[in-house]
Short mmCIF file of C-alpha atoms in Angstrom, two decimals:
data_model
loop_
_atom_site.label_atom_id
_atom_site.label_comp_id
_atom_site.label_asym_id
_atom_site.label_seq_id
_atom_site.Cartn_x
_atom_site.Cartn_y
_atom_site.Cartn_z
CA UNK A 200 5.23 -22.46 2.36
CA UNK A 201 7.31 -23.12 -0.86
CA UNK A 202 10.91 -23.07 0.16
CA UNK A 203 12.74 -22.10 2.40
CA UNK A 204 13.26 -18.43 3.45
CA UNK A 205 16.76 -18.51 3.01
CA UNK A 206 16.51 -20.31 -0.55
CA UNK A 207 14.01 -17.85 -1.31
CA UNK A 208 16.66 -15.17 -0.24
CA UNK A 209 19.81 -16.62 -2.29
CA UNK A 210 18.16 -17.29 -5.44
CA UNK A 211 17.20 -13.04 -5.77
CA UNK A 212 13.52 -13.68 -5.48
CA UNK A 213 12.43 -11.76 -2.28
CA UNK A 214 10.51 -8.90 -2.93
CA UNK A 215 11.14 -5.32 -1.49
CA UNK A 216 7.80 -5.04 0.52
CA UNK A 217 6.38 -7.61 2.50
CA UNK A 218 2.80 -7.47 3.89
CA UNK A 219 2.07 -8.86 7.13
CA UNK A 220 -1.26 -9.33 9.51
CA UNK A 221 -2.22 -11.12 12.78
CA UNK A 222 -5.02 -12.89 13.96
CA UNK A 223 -5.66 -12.26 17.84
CA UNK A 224 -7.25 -14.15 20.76
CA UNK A 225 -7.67 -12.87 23.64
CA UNK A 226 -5.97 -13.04 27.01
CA UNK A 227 -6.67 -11.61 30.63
CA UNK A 228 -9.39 -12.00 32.80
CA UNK A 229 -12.16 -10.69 30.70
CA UNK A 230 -10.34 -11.78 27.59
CA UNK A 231 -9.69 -8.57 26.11
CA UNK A 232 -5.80 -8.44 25.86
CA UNK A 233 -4.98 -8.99 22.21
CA UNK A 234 -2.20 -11.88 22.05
CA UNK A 235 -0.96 -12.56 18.30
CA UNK A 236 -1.93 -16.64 17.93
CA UNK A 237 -1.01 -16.76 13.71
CA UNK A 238 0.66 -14.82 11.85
CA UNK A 239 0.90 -14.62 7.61
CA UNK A 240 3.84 -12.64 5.55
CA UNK A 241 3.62 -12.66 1.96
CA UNK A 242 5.81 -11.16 -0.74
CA UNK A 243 4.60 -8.48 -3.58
CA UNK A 244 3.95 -11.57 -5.70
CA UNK A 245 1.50 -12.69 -3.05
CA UNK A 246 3.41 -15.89 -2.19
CA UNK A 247 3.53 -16.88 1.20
CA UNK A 248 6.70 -16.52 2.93
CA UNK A 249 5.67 -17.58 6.61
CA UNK A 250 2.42 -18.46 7.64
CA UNK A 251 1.74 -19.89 11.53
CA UNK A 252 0.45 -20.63 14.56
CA UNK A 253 2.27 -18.69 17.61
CA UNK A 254 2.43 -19.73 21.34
CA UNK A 255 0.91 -16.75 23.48
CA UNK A 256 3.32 -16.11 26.27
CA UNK A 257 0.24 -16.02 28.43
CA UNK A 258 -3.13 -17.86 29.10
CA UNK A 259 -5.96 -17.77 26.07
CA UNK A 260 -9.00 -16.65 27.93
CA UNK A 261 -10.76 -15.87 24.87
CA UNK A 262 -10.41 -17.86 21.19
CA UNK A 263 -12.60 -15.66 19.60
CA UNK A 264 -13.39 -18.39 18.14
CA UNK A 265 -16.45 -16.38 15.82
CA UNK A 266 -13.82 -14.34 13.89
CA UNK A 267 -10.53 -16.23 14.33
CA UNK A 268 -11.90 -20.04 14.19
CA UNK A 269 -9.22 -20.78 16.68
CA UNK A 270 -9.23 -23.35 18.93
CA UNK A 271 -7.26 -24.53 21.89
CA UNK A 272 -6.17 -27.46 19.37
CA UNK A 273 -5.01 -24.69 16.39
CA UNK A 274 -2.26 -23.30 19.41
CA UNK A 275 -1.30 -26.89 20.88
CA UNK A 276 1.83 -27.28 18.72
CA UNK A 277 2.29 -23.46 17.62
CA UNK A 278 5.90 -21.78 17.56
CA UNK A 279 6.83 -20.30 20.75
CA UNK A 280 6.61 -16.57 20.18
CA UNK A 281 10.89 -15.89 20.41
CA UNK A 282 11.01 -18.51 17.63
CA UNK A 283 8.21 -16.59 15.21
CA UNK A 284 10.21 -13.14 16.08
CA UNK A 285 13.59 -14.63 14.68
CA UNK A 286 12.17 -15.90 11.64
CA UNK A 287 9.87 -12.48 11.06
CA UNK A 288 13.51 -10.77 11.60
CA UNK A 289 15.06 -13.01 9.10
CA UNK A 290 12.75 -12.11 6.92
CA UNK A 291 12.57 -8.52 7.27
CA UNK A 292 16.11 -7.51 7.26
CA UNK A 293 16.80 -10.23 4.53
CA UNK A 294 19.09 -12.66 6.75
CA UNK A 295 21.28 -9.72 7.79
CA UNK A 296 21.93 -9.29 11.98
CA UNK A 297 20.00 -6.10 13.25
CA UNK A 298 23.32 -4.94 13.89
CA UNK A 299 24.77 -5.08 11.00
CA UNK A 300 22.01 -3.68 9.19
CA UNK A 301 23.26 0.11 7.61
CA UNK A 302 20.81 3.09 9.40
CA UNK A 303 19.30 3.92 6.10
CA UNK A 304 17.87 0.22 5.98
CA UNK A 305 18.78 0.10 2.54
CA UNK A 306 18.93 -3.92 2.43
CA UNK A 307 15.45 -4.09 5.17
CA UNK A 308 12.30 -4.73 3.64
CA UNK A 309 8.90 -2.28 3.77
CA UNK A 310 6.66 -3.43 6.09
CA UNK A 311 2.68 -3.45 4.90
CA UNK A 312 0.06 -3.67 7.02
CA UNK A 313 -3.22 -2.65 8.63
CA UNK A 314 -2.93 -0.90 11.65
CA UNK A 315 0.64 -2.53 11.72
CA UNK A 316 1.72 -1.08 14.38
CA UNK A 317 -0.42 -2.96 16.83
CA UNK A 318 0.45 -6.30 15.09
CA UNK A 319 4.27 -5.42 16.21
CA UNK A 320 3.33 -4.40 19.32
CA UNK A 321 1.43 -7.80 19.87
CA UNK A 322 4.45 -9.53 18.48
CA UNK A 323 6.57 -7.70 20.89
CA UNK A 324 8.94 -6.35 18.10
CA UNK A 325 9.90 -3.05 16.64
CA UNK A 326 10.71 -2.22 13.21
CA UNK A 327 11.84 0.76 12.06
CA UNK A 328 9.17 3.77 10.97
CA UNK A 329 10.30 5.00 7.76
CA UNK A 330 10.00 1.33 6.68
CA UNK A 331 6.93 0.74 7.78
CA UNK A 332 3.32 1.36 5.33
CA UNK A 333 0.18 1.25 6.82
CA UNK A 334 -3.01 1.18 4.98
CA UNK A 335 -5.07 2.49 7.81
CA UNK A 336 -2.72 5.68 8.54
CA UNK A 337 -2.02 6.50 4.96
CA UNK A 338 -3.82 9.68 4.20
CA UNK A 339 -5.05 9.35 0.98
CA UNK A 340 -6.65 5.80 1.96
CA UNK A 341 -8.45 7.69 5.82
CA UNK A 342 -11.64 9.49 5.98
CA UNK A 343 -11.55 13.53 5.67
CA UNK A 344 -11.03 13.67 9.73
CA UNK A 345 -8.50 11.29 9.22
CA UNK A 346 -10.12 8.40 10.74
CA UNK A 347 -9.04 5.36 9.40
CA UNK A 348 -11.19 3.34 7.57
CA UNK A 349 -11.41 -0.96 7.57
CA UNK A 350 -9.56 -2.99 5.97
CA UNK A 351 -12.82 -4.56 4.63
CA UNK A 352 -13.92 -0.82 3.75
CA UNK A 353 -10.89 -0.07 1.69
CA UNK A 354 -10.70 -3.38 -0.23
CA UNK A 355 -14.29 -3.74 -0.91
CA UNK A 356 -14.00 0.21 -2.22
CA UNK A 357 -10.40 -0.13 -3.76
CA UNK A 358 -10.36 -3.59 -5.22
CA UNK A 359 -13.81 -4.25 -5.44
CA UNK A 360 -14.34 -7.69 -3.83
CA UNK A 361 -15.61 -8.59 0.12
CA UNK A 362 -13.28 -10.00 2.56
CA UNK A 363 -14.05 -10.76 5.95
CA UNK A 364 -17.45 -12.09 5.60
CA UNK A 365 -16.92 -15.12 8.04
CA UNK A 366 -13.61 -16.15 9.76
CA UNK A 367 -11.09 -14.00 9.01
CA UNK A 368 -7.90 -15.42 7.03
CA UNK A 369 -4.79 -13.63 7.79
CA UNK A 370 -3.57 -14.38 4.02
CA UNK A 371 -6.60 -12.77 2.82
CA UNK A 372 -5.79 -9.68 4.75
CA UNK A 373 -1.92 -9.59 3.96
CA UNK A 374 -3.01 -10.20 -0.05
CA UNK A 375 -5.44 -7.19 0.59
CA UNK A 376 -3.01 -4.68 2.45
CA UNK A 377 -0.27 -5.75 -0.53
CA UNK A 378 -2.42 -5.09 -3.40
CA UNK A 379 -3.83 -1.39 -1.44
CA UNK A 380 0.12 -0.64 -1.16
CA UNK A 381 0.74 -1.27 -4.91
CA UNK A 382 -2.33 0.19 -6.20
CA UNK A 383 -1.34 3.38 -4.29
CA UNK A 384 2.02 3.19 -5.16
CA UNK A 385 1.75 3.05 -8.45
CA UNK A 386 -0.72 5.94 -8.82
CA UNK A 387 -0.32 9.72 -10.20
CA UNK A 388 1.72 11.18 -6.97
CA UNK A 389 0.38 14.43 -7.95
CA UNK A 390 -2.95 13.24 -8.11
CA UNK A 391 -2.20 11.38 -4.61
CA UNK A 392 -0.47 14.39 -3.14
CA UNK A 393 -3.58 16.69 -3.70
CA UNK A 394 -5.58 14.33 -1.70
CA UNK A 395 -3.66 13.64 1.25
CA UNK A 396 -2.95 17.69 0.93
CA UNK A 397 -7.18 17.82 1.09
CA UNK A 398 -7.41 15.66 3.91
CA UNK A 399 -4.76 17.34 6.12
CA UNK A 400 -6.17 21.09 5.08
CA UNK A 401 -9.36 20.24 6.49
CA UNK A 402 -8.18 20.76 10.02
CA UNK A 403 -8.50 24.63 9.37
CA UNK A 404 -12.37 23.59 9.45
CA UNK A 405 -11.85 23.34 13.28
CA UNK A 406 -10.34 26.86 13.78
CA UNK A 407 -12.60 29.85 14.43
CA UNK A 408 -10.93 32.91 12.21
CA UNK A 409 -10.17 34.70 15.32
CA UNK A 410 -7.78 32.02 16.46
CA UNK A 411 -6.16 31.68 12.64
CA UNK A 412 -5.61 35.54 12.46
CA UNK A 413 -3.41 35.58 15.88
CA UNK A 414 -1.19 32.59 13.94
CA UNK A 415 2.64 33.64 12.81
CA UNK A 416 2.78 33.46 9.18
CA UNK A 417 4.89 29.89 9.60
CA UNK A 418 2.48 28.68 12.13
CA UNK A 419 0.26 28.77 9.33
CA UNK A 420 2.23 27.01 7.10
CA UNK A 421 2.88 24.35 9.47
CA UNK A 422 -0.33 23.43 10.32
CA UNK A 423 -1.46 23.72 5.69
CA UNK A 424 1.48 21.32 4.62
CA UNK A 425 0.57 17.64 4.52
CA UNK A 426 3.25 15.60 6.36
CA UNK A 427 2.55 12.22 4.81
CA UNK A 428 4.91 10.75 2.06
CA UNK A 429 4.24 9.50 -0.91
CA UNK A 430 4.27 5.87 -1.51
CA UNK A 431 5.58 6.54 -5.17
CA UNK A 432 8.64 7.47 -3.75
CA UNK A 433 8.87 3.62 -2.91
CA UNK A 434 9.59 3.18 -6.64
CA UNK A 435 11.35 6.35 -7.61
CA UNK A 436 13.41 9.26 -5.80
CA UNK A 437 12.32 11.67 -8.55
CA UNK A 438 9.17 12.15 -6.68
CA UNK A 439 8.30 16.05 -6.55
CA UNK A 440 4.37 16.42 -5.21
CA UNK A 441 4.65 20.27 -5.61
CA UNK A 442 5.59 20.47 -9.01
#
């Protein structure tokens, strides 16, 4: 890691959005509860801000060794997970306390991810929603029954390279999320909003025309507005999809 994270902090250089992944092993008796074992943050520039091992709070049952290349060695000397929360807090609400942090978040970083929510989760933390950007619940980037696609689909299709093709590197993942969030970010948000508008529409595929006729005129709006927002807004506040 080059510098510190407080250098990095003082000296103006960290970066609104941050992407992070996880690798997992696995825990339990059959191995199948996902404990976080390394964890990567970079910056928009693609630098690495934090990237390491993390104690599991309970026994590895599993290594996964195939797709993590973890071993029982990688974890010997990892950061106990309390000590990799505090320094993924640090990071995220750019040295401020939680407390002291205002409610709109102004001075909080965006959180990028894949499936991010479950990385928290397995990093026993919470971060706010609205600051959160996930590349596999992002309309415009999920399938037309808004399934989420993989992250190996989307970059493959979005930045045209393969990742994933042996052990998977949580730096190559956090570089992919980080360059899907830009790339969408920086696009037409008309061209963006007519998409995810698409996508969302084609629930009424589901609904026999017996059940859409006995729907209340704002029932029917409701259910034919897209709820997602626009990533361009990240970068402007004159964002207006409908115009």
């Amino acid at each position: 890691m080059s510098g510190s994270i407080m250098d990095e902090m003082h000296n103006g250089k960290a970066q609104k959005a941050v992407a992070m992944d996880c690798e997992m092993v696995g825990g339990g008796s059959d191995g199948s509860i996902d404990l976080c074992a390394r964890v990567c943050l970079v910056d928009e520039a693609e630098n690495i801000i934090l990237h390491t091992y993390v104690q599991p709070q309970i026994p590895v049952t599993n290594y996964r060794y195939e797709v993590t290349g973890l071993t029982e060695d990688h974890l010997r000397d990892a950061i106990p997970l309390n000590e990799v929360q505090d320094k993924i807090k640090k990071i995220l609400y750019n040295g401020e306390s939680v407390g002291r942090m205002p409610p709109d978040g102004v001075k909080a970083r965006l959180l990028v991810g894949h499936d991010i929510q479950h990385d928290l989760n397995c990093l026993r933390m919470k971060y706010p929603g609205f600051l959160l950007r996930d590349t596999a619940k992002y309309r415009p980037l999920m399938k037309t029954n808004l399934v989420s696609h993989s992250l190996k689909h989307l970059t493959k299709t979005y930045l045209g390279y393969n990742i994933q093709s042996g052990v998977h590197d949580p730096y190559e993942d956090c570089i992919s999320v980080m360059r899907l969030y830009k790339r969408m970010r920086g696009q037409d948000h008309r061209q963006v909003f007519r998409l995810g508008d698409e996508k969302a529409n084609s629930g009424f595929d589901s609904f026999r025309s017996m059940e859409l006729e006995k729907k209340a005129p704002d029932e029917l709006y409701e259910i034919s507005t897209s709820d997602y927002k626009c990533w361009c807004l990240d970068l402007t506040k004159d964002c207006n999809p409908g115009s």
